[in-house]
Each structure stands twice: as C-alpha cells, then as structure tokens.
Short mmCIF file of C-alpha atoms in Angstrom, two decimals:
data_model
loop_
_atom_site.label_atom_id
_atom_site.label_comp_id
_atom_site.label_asym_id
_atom_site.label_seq_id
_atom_site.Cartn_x
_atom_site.Cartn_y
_atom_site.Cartn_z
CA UNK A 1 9.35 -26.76 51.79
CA UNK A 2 9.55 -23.78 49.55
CA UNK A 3 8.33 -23.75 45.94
CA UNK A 4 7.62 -21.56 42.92
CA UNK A 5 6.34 -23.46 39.79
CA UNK A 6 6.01 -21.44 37.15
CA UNK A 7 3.89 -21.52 33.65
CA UNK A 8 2.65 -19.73 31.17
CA UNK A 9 5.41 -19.69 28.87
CA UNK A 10 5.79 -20.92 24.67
CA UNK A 11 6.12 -19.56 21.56
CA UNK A 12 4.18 -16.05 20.57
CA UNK A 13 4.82 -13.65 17.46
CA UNK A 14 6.21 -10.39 17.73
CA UNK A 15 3.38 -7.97 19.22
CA UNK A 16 1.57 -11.28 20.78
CA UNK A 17 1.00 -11.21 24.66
CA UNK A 18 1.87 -14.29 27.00
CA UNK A 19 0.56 -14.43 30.66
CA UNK A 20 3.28 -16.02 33.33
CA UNK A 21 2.17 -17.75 36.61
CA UNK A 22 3.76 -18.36 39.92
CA UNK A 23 2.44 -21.14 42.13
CA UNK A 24 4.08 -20.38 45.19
CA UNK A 25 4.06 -23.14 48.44
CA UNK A 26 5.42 -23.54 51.48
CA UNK A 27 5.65 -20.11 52.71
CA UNK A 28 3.71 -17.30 53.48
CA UNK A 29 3.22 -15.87 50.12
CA UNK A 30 1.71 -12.52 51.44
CA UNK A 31 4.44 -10.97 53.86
CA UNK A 32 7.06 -11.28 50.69
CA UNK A 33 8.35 -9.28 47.67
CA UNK A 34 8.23 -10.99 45.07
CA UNK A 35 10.36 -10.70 41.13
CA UNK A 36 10.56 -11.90 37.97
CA UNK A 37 14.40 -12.43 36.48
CA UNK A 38 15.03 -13.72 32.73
CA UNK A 39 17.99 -14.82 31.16
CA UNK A 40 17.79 -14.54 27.41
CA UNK A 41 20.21 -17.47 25.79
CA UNK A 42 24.11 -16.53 26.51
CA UNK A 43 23.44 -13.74 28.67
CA UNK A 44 23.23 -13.27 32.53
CA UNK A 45 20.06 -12.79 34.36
CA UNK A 46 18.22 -9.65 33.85
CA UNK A 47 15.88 -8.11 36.67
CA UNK A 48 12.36 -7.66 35.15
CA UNK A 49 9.66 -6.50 37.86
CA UNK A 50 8.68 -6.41 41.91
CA UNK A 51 5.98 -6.22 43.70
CA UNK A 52 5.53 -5.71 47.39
CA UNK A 53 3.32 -7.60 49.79
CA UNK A 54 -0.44 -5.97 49.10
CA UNK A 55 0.24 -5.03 45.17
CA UNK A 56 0.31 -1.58 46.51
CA UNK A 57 3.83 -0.63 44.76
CA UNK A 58 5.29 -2.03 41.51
CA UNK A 59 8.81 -1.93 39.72
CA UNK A 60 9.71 -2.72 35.95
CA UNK A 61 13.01 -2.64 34.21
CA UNK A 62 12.81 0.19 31.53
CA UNK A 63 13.05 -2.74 28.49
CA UNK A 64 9.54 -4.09 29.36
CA UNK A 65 8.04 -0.76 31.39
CA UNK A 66 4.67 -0.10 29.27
CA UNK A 67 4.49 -3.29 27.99
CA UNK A 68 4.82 -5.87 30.85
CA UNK A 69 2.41 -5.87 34.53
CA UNK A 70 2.85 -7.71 37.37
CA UNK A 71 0.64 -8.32 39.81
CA UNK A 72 -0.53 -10.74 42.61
CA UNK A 73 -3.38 -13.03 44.21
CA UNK A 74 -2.50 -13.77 47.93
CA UNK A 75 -5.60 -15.94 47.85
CA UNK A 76 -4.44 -18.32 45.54
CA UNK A 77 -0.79 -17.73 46.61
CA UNK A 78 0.54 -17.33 42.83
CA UNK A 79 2.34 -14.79 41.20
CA UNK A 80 1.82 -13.17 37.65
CA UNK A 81 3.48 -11.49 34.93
CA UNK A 82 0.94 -9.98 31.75
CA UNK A 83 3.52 -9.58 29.01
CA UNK A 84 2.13 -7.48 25.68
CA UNK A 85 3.57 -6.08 22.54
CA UNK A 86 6.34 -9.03 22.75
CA UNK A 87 9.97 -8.41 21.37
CA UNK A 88 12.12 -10.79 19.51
CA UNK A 89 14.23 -9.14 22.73
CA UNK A 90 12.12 -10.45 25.07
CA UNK A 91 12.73 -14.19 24.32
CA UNK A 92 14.23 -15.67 27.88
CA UNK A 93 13.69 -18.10 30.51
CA UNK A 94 11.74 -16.14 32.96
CA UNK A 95 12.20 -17.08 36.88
CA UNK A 96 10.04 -15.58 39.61
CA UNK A 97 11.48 -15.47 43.04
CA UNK A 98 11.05 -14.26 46.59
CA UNK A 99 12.90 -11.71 48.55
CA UNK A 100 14.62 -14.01 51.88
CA UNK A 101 13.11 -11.30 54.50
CA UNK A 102 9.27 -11.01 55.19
CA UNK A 103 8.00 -7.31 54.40
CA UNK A 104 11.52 -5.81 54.09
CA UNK A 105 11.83 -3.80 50.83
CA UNK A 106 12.74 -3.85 47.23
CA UNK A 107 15.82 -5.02 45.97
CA UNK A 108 17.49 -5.47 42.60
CA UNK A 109 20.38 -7.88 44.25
CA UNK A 110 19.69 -11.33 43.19
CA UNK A 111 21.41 -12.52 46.44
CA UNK A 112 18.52 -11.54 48.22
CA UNK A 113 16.36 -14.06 46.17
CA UNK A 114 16.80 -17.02 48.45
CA UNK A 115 14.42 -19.38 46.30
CA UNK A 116 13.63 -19.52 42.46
CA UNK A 117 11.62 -21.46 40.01
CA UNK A 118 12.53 -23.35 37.50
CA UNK A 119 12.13 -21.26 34.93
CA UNK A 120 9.56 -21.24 31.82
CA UNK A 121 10.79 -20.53 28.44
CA UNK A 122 9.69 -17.45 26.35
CA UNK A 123 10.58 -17.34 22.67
CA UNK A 124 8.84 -14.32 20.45
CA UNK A 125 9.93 -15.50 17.07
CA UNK A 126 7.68 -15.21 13.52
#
C-alpha cells in the first residue's frame, strides 16, 4: 500500500534551516509529482512546492520562494524539502503528497493529492 512518512521536523530559531524528508512506498515514486502542503495552527492548508518526475521543473509559493528547495532522490524513493532563513511564519505541520496520475502535470488543487503523510511539525520560535 501507499505511504509517505515524513521527518525532519522540530524546533529551530528564526534564520535557522530545517531539512524535511519523504519516505515514499508502495508506488512508483518516479512517474509522480510530488508537493509539500503546511497548515500553520488555525489556518487551512497552504501549498508550498512541486516537483515533477526527473527534478527537471520546480514550483514554490512566493512566502518561502528564495528561501525553501525541493528536490528529489528516485533512488532512495524519498522526497525533500531544504528550508533556510526560517520565519516565525513558517511554523506548520508540513505534509508531502503525490499527484493521483503518473507523469500528468502540476497542480495546486489538493484534490488531486490522493495520498498524504502524516505530517511533521515545524515551529521557528526564539
């Protein structure tokens, strides 16, 4: 069956970096777009990045563009997020998920994402 574990996440100072991970399983990890989503406490979800199938073409909301990078190992099937110069803003659970269609192409419309992880927690606080 499908799943995305992520980890990474914990408490960093404003300006620290964190590094996110996505252990994906169960499908073929290569042939999908894949996102990170956060939800900072009390608010909906919040689109964050994409990335296609080969790393070849990247997206970023404009709150973390410059800051945050995602990228990919299809060897090791796992999904990351590099997250630098950290805002008190920036304090979330962070999801990663996969688009439902193999190759197809980018989409902000959560009901695309037909699986999600469980989340890791993110809190930039001094």
């Amino acid at each position: 069956q499908v799943q995305l574990v992520e980890s990474g996440g914990g408490l960093v100072q404003p300006g620290g970096s964190l590094r996110l991970s996505c252990a994906a399983s169960g499908f073929t990890f290569s042939t999908y777009w894949m996102y990170w989503v956060r939800q900072a406490p009390g608010k909906g979800l919040e689109w964050v990045s994409a990335i296609n199938t080969d790393s070849g073409s990247t997206y970023y909301a404009d709150s973390v563009k410059g800051r945050f990078t995602i990228s990919r190992d299809n060897a090791k099937n796992t999904l990351y997020l590099q997250m630098n110069s950290l805002k008190s803003e920036d304090t979330a659970v962070y999801y990663c998920a996969k688009d439902s269609l193999p190759i197809a192409t980018m989409t902000y419309s959560f009901s695309a994402y037909d699986y999600w992880g469980q989340g890791t927690q993110v809190t930039v606080s001094s």
